[in-house]
């Protein structure tokens, strides 16, 4: 299992949101490069980097800071936030990103996203399946998690599987930033239906036990690291058990 320590950026600072809500924001530091270096020094090989300014407005994308983090740490960086066009994706790859996460665009223009997957290959694109539970099913959220689409999770995955989808990041929004633990049943169901996908679990990690025996190929950890629930080194050990 791959560990993805997470850094969310607003105005050049490290922050975390509660369930994606910009009105419930906690700032954890003003030097994301230093934070990323501590993760690298602890043994992490990947970093999950979310540009929340870019998510709100692509014109405010922190591309120079993202490039600085990549160049300063040697980490493989998976990044996203407000990818609305081929140019947005290309700019991040040009900045050195190893993989770009696409969310709402995959719901609003699946044809365009399938074309991007074809152009750049399955290793360069990760689709974000950020889900909200309603009407007895998980539905894909859009617009920075602020609204649910009418597309159910499994329908979303079945739509992109024939296009060569390989990497999927699935966040249970109700768990994100809550330190309540992962929704294990959700990830077990996804892996059972789509065993070929490289599934990243996100949302709610609180204890090292949350990382063990999880039906996922990768795990994204943010708040638990910031608040000292466990270290990157401890998480790496737990994910290799």
CSV table of N, CA and C in Angstrom, one decimal, residues 8 10 15-26 52 56 143-146 173-174 176-177:
chain,number,residue,atom,x,y,z
A,8,UNK,N,-2.8,20.4,1.8
A,8,UNK,CA,-3.7,21.3,1.2
A,8,UNK,C,-3.2,22.7,1.3
A,10,UNK,N,-3.7,26.9,0.7
A,10,UNK,CA,-4.5,28.1,0.5
A,10,UNK,C,-3.5,29.3,0.8
A,15,UNK,N,-3.2,24.0,5.1
A,15,UNK,CA,-4.5,24.1,5.8
A,15,UNK,C,-5.2,22.7,5.7
A,16,UNK,N,-6.3,22.6,6.4
A,16,UNK,CA,-7.2,21.5,6.3
A,16,UNK,C,-8.6,22.0,6.4
A,17,UNK,N,-9.5,21.4,5.6
A,17,UNK,CA,-10.9,21.8,5.7
A,17,UNK,C,-11.6,20.6,6.4
A,18,UNK,N,-12.8,20.9,7.0
A,18,UNK,CA,-13.6,19.9,7.6
A,18,UNK,C,-14.7,19.6,6.6
A,19,UNK,N,-14.7,18.4,6.0
A,19,UNK,CA,-15.7,17.9,5.1
A,19,UNK,C,-15.8,18.9,3.8
A,20,UNK,N,-14.6,19.4,3.5
A,20,UNK,CA,-14.5,20.3,2.3
A,20,UNK,C,-15.1,21.7,2.4
A,21,UNK,N,-15.4,22.0,3.7
A,21,UNK,CA,-16.0,23.3,3.9
A,21,UNK,C,-15.0,24.4,4.1
A,22,UNK,N,-14.9,25.4,3.3
A,22,UNK,CA,-14.0,26.5,3.4
A,22,UNK,C,-14.2,27.4,4.6
A,23,UNK,N,-15.4,27.3,5.2
A,23,UNK,CA,-15.7,28.1,6.4
A,23,UNK,C,-15.2,27.4,7.6
A,24,UNK,N,-14.8,26.1,7.5
A,24,UNK,CA,-14.3,25.3,8.6
A,24,UNK,C,-12.8,25.0,8.3
A,25,UNK,N,-12.0,26.0,8.4
A,25,UNK,CA,-10.6,25.8,7.9
A,25,UNK,C,-9.6,25.9,9.1
A,26,UNK,N,-8.7,25.0,9.2
A,26,UNK,CA,-7.6,25.1,10.2
A,26,UNK,C,-6.3,25.3,9.5
A,52,UNK,N,-6.2,24.4,-3.2
A,52,UNK,CA,-7.5,24.9,-2.9
A,52,UNK,C,-7.8,26.2,-3.5
A,56,UNK,N,-10.9,26.8,-6.4
A,56,UNK,CA,-11.9,27.9,-6.4
A,56,UNK,C,-11.8,28.7,-7.7
A,143,UNK,N,-18.2,20.5,-7.7
A,143,UNK,CA,-18.1,21.9,-7.2
A,143,UNK,C,-17.5,22.0,-5.9
A,144,UNK,N,-16.3,21.4,-5.7
A,144,UNK,CA,-15.6,21.5,-4.5
A,144,UNK,C,-16.3,20.8,-3.3
A,145,UNK,N,-17.0,19.7,-3.7
A,145,UNK,CA,-17.8,18.9,-2.7
A,145,UNK,C,-19.0,19.6,-2.2
A,146,UNK,N,-19.4,20.7,-2.8
A,146,UNK,CA,-20.5,21.4,-2.3
A,146,UNK,C,-21.9,20.9,-2.8
A,173,UNK,N,-16.9,12.0,1.9
A,173,UNK,CA,-16.9,13.4,2.3
A,173,UNK,C,-17.4,13.5,3.8
A,174,UNK,N,-18.3,12.6,4.2
A,174,UNK,CA,-18.8,12.7,5.6
A,174,UNK,C,-17.7,12.3,6.6
A,176,UNK,N,-14.3,13.0,5.9
A,176,UNK,CA,-13.1,13.8,5.7
A,176,UNK,C,-12.9,14.8,6.8
A,177,UNK,N,-11.7,14.8,7.4
A,177,UNK,CA,-11.3,15.8,8.4
A,177,UNK,C,-12.0,15.5,9.7
